[in-house]
PDB file of C-alpha atoms in Angstrom:
ATOM      1  CA  UNK A   7     -59.890 -29.617  22.017  1.00  0.00           C
ATOM      2  CA  UNK A   8     -56.601 -28.904  20.249  1.00  0.00           C
ATOM      3  CA  UNK A   9     -53.491 -28.028  22.236  1.00  0.00           C
ATOM      4  CA  UNK A  10     -53.628 -24.253  21.688  1.00  0.00           C
ATOM      5  CA  UNK A  11     -57.238 -24.183  22.903  1.00  0.00           C
ATOM      6  CA  UNK A  12     -56.256 -26.247  25.954  1.00  0.00           C
ATOM      7  CA  UNK A  13     -53.414 -23.826  26.751  1.00  0.00           C
ATOM      8  CA  UNK A  14     -55.758 -20.844  26.398  1.00  0.00           C
ATOM      9  CA  UNK A  15     -58.345 -22.530  28.631  1.00  0.00           C
ATOM     10  CA  UNK A  16     -55.907 -23.079  31.543  1.00  0.00           C
ATOM     11  CA  UNK A  17     -55.817 -20.200  34.010  1.00  0.00           C
ATOM     12  CA  UNK A  18     -54.911 -19.455  37.630  1.00  0.00           C
ATOM     13  CA  UNK A  19     -58.145 -20.228  39.433  1.00  0.00           C
ATOM     14  CA  UNK A  20     -58.750 -18.494  42.746  1.00  0.00           C
ATOM     15  CA  UNK A  21     -62.194 -19.810  43.673  1.00  0.00           C
ATOM     16  CA  UNK A  22     -63.128 -23.479  43.993  1.00  0.00           C
ATOM     17  CA  UNK A  23     -66.335 -25.410  44.530  1.00  0.00           C
ATOM     18  CA  UNK A  24     -66.419 -27.759  47.534  1.00  0.00           C
ATOM     19  CA  UNK A  25     -67.134 -30.660  45.159  1.00  0.00           C
ATOM     20  CA  UNK A  26     -64.484 -33.431  45.438  1.00  0.00           C
ATOM     21  CA  UNK A  27     -62.285 -34.467  42.525  1.00  0.00           C
ATOM     22  CA  UNK A  28     -63.132 -37.906  41.144  1.00  0.00           C
ATOM     23  CA  UNK A  29     -60.404 -40.524  41.597  1.00  0.00           C
ATOM     24  CA  UNK A  30     -60.449 -41.345  37.854  1.00  0.00           C
ATOM     25  CA  UNK A  31     -59.636 -37.731  36.998  1.00  0.00           C
ATOM     26  CA  UNK A  32     -56.884 -37.569  39.610  1.00  0.00           C
ATOM     27  CA  UNK A  33     -55.418 -40.835  38.271  1.00  0.00           C
ATOM     28  CA  UNK A  34     -55.408 -39.397  34.730  1.00  0.00           C
ATOM     29  CA  UNK A  35     -53.643 -36.236  35.910  1.00  0.00           C
ATOM     30  CA  UNK A  36     -51.009 -38.154  37.861  1.00  0.00           C
ATOM     31  CA  UNK A  37     -50.344 -40.425  34.882  1.00  0.00           C
ATOM     32  CA  UNK A  38     -49.716 -37.323  32.763  1.00  0.00           C
ATOM     33  CA  UNK A  39     -47.285 -36.092  35.432  1.00  0.00           C
ATOM     34  CA  UNK A  40     -45.498 -39.444  35.425  1.00  0.00           C
ATOM     35  CA  UNK A  41     -44.765 -39.034  31.715  1.00  0.00           C
ATOM     36  CA  UNK A  42     -43.385 -35.493  32.016  1.00  0.00           C
ATOM     37  CA  UNK A  43     -39.851 -35.254  30.651  1.00  0.00           C
ATOM     38  CA  UNK A  44     -36.897 -34.548  32.929  1.00  0.00           C
ATOM     39  CA  UNK A  45     -33.136 -34.269  32.477  1.00  0.00           C
ATOM     40  CA  UNK A  46     -31.662 -37.748  32.018  1.00  0.00           C
ATOM     41  CA  UNK A  47     -35.148 -39.018  32.971  1.00  0.00           C
ATOM     42  CA  UNK A  48     -34.232 -38.668  36.659  1.00  0.00           C
ATOM     43  CA  UNK A  49     -37.731 -37.474  37.625  1.00  0.00           C
ATOM     44  CA  UNK A  50     -36.378 -35.699  40.722  1.00  0.00           C
ATOM     45  CA  UNK A  51     -39.789 -34.993  42.156  1.00  0.00           C
ATOM     46  CA  UNK A  52     -42.429 -36.221  44.506  1.00  0.00           C
ATOM     47  CA  UNK A  53     -46.112 -35.268  44.429  1.00  0.00           C
ATOM     48  CA  UNK A  54     -48.115 -35.368  47.656  1.00  0.00           C
ATOM     49  CA  UNK A  55     -51.895 -35.619  47.438  1.00  0.00           C
ATOM     50  CA  UNK A  56     -53.293 -33.475  50.242  1.00  0.00           C
ATOM     51  CA  UNK A  57     -56.996 -33.927  50.822  1.00  0.00           C
ATOM     52  CA  UNK A  58     -57.601 -34.895  54.454  1.00  0.00           C
ATOM     53  CA  UNK A  59     -58.513 -32.040  56.790  1.00  0.00           C
ATOM     54  CA  UNK A  60     -55.400 -32.251  58.972  1.00  0.00           C
ATOM     55  CA  UNK A  61     -52.963 -32.039  56.047  1.00  0.00           C
ATOM     56  CA  UNK A  62     -55.051 -29.378  54.292  1.00  0.00           C
ATOM     57  CA  UNK A  63     -54.833 -27.290  57.480  1.00  0.00           C
ATOM     58  CA  UNK A  64     -51.040 -27.707  57.509  1.00  0.00           C
ATOM     59  CA  UNK A  65     -50.740 -26.403  53.939  1.00  0.00           C
ATOM     60  CA  UNK A  66     -53.104 -23.544  54.699  1.00  0.00           C
ATOM     61  CA  UNK A  67     -50.678 -22.423  57.436  1.00  0.00           C
ATOM     62  CA  UNK A  68     -47.973 -22.174  54.771  1.00  0.00           C
ATOM     63  CA  UNK A  69     -50.058 -19.962  52.467  1.00  0.00           C
ATOM     64  CA  UNK A  70     -52.688 -18.015  54.321  1.00  0.00           C
ATOM     65  CA  UNK A  71     -55.104 -16.799  51.652  1.00  0.00           C
ATOM     66  CA  UNK A  72     -58.865 -17.111  51.887  1.00  0.00           C
ATOM     67  CA  UNK A  73     -59.268 -18.277  48.306  1.00  0.00           C
ATOM     68  CA  UNK A  74     -56.591 -20.956  48.822  1.00  0.00           C
ATOM     69  CA  UNK A  75     -58.399 -22.435  51.832  1.00  0.00           C
ATOM     70  CA  UNK A  76     -61.475 -23.064  49.661  1.00  0.00           C
ATOM     71  CA  UNK A  77     -59.850 -25.681  47.423  1.00  0.00           C
ATOM     72  CA  UNK A  78     -61.079 -29.247  48.074  1.00  0.00           C
ATOM     73  CA  UNK A  79     -57.576 -30.677  47.650  1.00  0.00           C
ATOM     74  CA  UNK A  80     -53.973 -29.762  46.929  1.00  0.00           C
ATOM     75  CA  UNK A  81     -51.003 -31.372  45.307  1.00  0.00           C
ATOM     76  CA  UNK A  82     -47.671 -30.433  46.826  1.00  0.00           C
ATOM     77  CA  UNK A  83     -44.747 -30.890  44.453  1.00  0.00           C
ATOM     78  CA  UNK A  84     -41.268 -31.290  45.866  1.00  0.00           C
ATOM     79  CA  UNK A  85     -37.819 -31.420  44.292  1.00  0.00           C
ATOM     80  CA  UNK A  86     -35.565 -34.275  45.398  1.00  0.00           C
ATOM     81  CA  UNK A  87     -32.166 -32.607  45.260  1.00  0.00           C
ATOM     82  CA  UNK A  88     -30.290 -35.865  45.752  1.00  0.00           C
ATOM     83  CA  UNK A  89     -31.889 -37.220  42.559  1.00  0.00           C
ATOM     84  CA  UNK A  90     -31.658 -34.189  40.264  1.00  0.00           C
ATOM     85  CA  UNK A  91     -29.270 -34.030  37.334  1.00  0.00           C
ATOM     86  CA  UNK A  92     -26.501 -31.439  37.394  1.00  0.00           C
ATOM     87  CA  UNK A  93     -25.108 -30.048  34.139  1.00  0.00           C
ATOM     88  CA  UNK A  94     -21.305 -29.957  33.590  1.00  0.00           C
ATOM     89  CA  UNK A  95     -21.215 -26.255  34.538  1.00  0.00           C
ATOM     90  CA  UNK A  96     -22.987 -26.947  37.847  1.00  0.00           C
ATOM     91  CA  UNK A  97     -26.524 -25.948  36.806  1.00  0.00           C
ATOM     92  CA  UNK A  98     -29.065 -27.980  38.783  1.00  0.00           C
ATOM     93  CA  UNK A  99     -32.118 -29.096  36.801  1.00  0.00           C
ATOM     94  CA  UNK A 100     -34.530 -29.902  39.623  1.00  0.00           C
ATOM     95  CA  UNK A 101     -36.395 -26.592  39.356  1.00  0.00           C
ATOM     96  CA  UNK A 102     -36.660 -26.933  35.590  1.00  0.00           C
ATOM     97  CA  UNK A 103     -37.851 -30.528  35.796  1.00  0.00           C
ATOM     98  CA  UNK A 104     -40.475 -29.815  38.466  1.00  0.00           C
ATOM     99  CA  UNK A 105     -41.797 -26.887  36.402  1.00  0.00           C
ATOM    100  CA  UNK A 106     -42.302 -29.170  33.397  1.00  0.00           C
ATOM    101  CA  UNK A 107     -44.088 -31.790  35.508  1.00  0.00           C
ATOM    102  CA  UNK A 108     -46.327 -29.233  37.243  1.00  0.00           C
ATOM    103  CA  UNK A 109     -47.403 -27.718  33.951  1.00  0.00           C
ATOM    104  CA  UNK A 110     -48.234 -31.221  32.698  1.00  0.00           C
ATOM    105  CA  UNK A 111     -50.367 -31.514  35.834  1.00  0.00           C
ATOM    106  CA  UNK A 112     -52.128 -28.180  35.228  1.00  0.00           C
ATOM    107  CA  UNK A 113     -52.831 -28.886  31.563  1.00  0.00           C
ATOM    108  CA  UNK A 114     -54.053 -32.422  32.318  1.00  0.00           C
ATOM    109  CA  UNK A 115     -56.376 -30.990  34.989  1.00  0.00           C
ATOM    110  CA  UNK A 116     -57.737 -28.475  32.489  1.00  0.00           C
ATOM    111  CA  UNK A 117     -58.343 -31.290  29.993  1.00  0.00           C
ATOM    112  CA  UNK A 118     -60.390 -33.023  32.725  1.00  0.00           C
ATOM    113  CA  UNK A 119     -62.530 -29.928  33.360  1.00  0.00           C
ATOM    114  CA  UNK A 120     -60.696 -29.036  36.572  1.00  0.00           C
ATOM    115  CA  UNK A 121     -58.939 -25.873  37.681  1.00  0.00           C
ATOM    116  CA  UNK A 122     -55.524 -25.215  39.227  1.00  0.00           C
ATOM    117  CA  UNK A 123     -53.228 -22.407  40.290  1.00  0.00           C
ATOM    118  CA  UNK A 124     -49.461 -22.394  40.690  1.00  0.00           C
ATOM    119  CA  UNK A 125     -48.642 -21.327  44.259  1.00  0.00           C
ATOM    120  CA  UNK A 126     -44.927 -20.712  44.720  1.00  0.00           C
ATOM    121  CA  UNK A 127     -44.914 -17.809  47.213  1.00  0.00           C
ATOM    122  CA  UNK A 128     -45.537 -19.906  50.315  1.00  0.00           C
ATOM    123  CA  UNK A 129     -43.526 -20.592  53.475  1.00  0.00           C
ATOM    124  CA  UNK A 130     -41.451 -23.502  52.168  1.00  0.00           C
ATOM    125  CA  UNK A 131     -39.467 -23.887  55.417  1.00  0.00           C
ATOM    126  CA  UNK A 132     -42.679 -24.242  57.445  1.00  0.00           C
ATOM    127  CA  UNK A 133     -44.089 -26.643  54.859  1.00  0.00           C
ATOM    128  CA  UNK A 134     -40.951 -28.778  55.048  1.00  0.00           C
ATOM    129  CA  UNK A 135     -41.191 -28.836  58.852  1.00  0.00           C
ATOM    130  CA  UNK A 136     -44.939 -29.569  59.034  1.00  0.00           C
ATOM    131  CA  UNK A 137     -44.696 -32.463  56.568  1.00  0.00           C
ATOM    132  CA  UNK A 138     -41.432 -33.849  57.961  1.00  0.00           C
ATOM    133  CA  UNK A 139     -39.571 -33.687  54.660  1.00  0.00           C
ATOM    134  CA  UNK A 140     -35.950 -34.800  54.452  1.00  0.00           C
ATOM    135  CA  UNK A 141     -33.053 -32.362  54.158  1.00  0.00           C
ATOM    136  CA  UNK A 142     -32.731 -33.076  50.418  1.00  0.00           C
ATOM    137  CA  UNK A 143     -36.458 -32.637  49.644  1.00  0.00           C
ATOM    138  CA  UNK A 144     -37.638 -29.099  48.899  1.00  0.00           C
ATOM    139  CA  UNK A 145     -41.291 -28.045  48.622  1.00  0.00           C
ATOM    140  CA  UNK A 146     -41.420 -26.194  45.296  1.00  0.00           C
ATOM    141  CA  UNK A 147     -45.068 -25.696  44.325  1.00  0.00           C
ATOM    142  CA  UNK A 148     -48.504 -26.153  45.842  1.00  0.00           C
ATOM    143  CA  UNK A 149     -51.310 -26.677  43.359  1.00  0.00           C
ATOM    144  CA  UNK A 150     -54.895 -26.289  44.547  1.00  0.00           C
ATOM    145  CA  UNK A 151     -57.066 -28.636  42.481  1.00  0.00           C
ATOM    146  CA  UNK A 152     -60.811 -28.716  42.014  1.00  0.00           C
ATOM    147  CA  UNK A 153     -63.793 -27.459  40.083  1.00  0.00           C
ATOM    148  CA  UNK A 154     -63.713 -23.731  39.403  1.00  0.00           C
ATOM    149  CA  UNK A 155     -66.225 -21.481  41.133  1.00  0.00           C
ATOM    150  CA  UNK A 156     -65.005 -18.508  39.092  1.00  0.00           C
ATOM    151  CA  UNK A 157     -64.551 -17.874  35.378  1.00  0.00           C
ATOM    152  CA  UNK A 158     -61.352 -17.580  33.400  1.00  0.00           C
ATOM    153  CA  UNK A 159     -60.520 -13.998  32.580  1.00  0.00           C
ATOM    154  CA  UNK A 160     -59.954 -13.415  28.905  1.00  0.00           C
ATOM    155  CA  UNK A 161     -56.378 -13.227  27.745  1.00  0.00           C
ATOM    156  CA  UNK A 162     -55.260  -9.925  26.290  1.00  0.00           C
ATOM    157  CA  UNK A 163     -55.083 -11.653  22.918  1.00  0.00           C
ATOM    158  CA  UNK A 164     -58.857 -12.150  23.283  1.00  0.00           C
ATOM    159  CA  UNK A 165     -59.660  -8.806  24.908  1.00  0.00           C
ATOM    160  CA  UNK A 166     -57.261  -5.829  25.239  1.00  0.00           C
ATOM    161  CA  UNK A 167     -59.062  -4.689  28.413  1.00  0.00           C
ATOM    162  CA  UNK A 168     -58.548  -8.009  30.215  1.00  0.00           C
ATOM    163  CA  UNK A 169     -55.619  -7.161  32.470  1.00  0.00           C
ATOM    164  CA  UNK A 170     -51.934  -8.007  32.287  1.00  0.00           C
ATOM    165  CA  UNK A 171     -50.816  -7.746  28.717  1.00  0.00           C
ATOM    166  CA  UNK A 172     -48.934 -10.625  27.174  1.00  0.00           C
ATOM    167  CA  UNK A 173     -45.886  -9.803  25.138  1.00  0.00           C
ATOM    168  CA  UNK A 174     -46.182 -10.032  21.388  1.00  0.00           C
ATOM    169  CA  UNK A 175     -44.558 -12.921  19.530  1.00  0.00           C
ATOM    170  CA  UNK A 176     -41.961 -10.490  18.152  1.00  0.00           C
ATOM    171  CA  UNK A 177     -40.924  -9.607  21.713  1.00  0.00           C
ATOM    172  CA  UNK A 178     -40.365 -13.209  22.802  1.00  0.00           C
ATOM    173  CA  UNK A 179     -39.069 -14.874  19.621  1.00  0.00           C
ATOM    174  CA  UNK A 180     -35.791 -13.714  18.071  1.00  0.00           C
TER     175      UNK A 180
END
């Protein structure tokens, strides 16, 4: 599959099969994350694999959605603020760097026939408390990971009746 097809195939899955993710596929995904670029190659992130019942229950307290609870596993991505690069004007790059790494994760999962969803609207303070994270470590994204039990909705480019319309190239490229 070429890159554009891979990008079009990735979607925000909200229904997962109970089937576990094979360790070889997870290893592939995490290796892709490891090679994600970051400012000054600081890699100011940590990825927690959450698959045992106790830790899954903790994450489910932080984002209480029925569809979310159905995922067989999660990956929690955190920003390590004491390791992030700061631009000369004070701009912190941790959020940018974690976004790059998480999208590597999502695309690698898609390439392996798996589904993901970015979850950013969760109770980060509760998550930090439940997982005992340090003061400088911030939970940024939770990614449910597994085999899809739903189907990708067509992009507007494929079907004008498919939902949220994507901006045209002319609107985003100047």
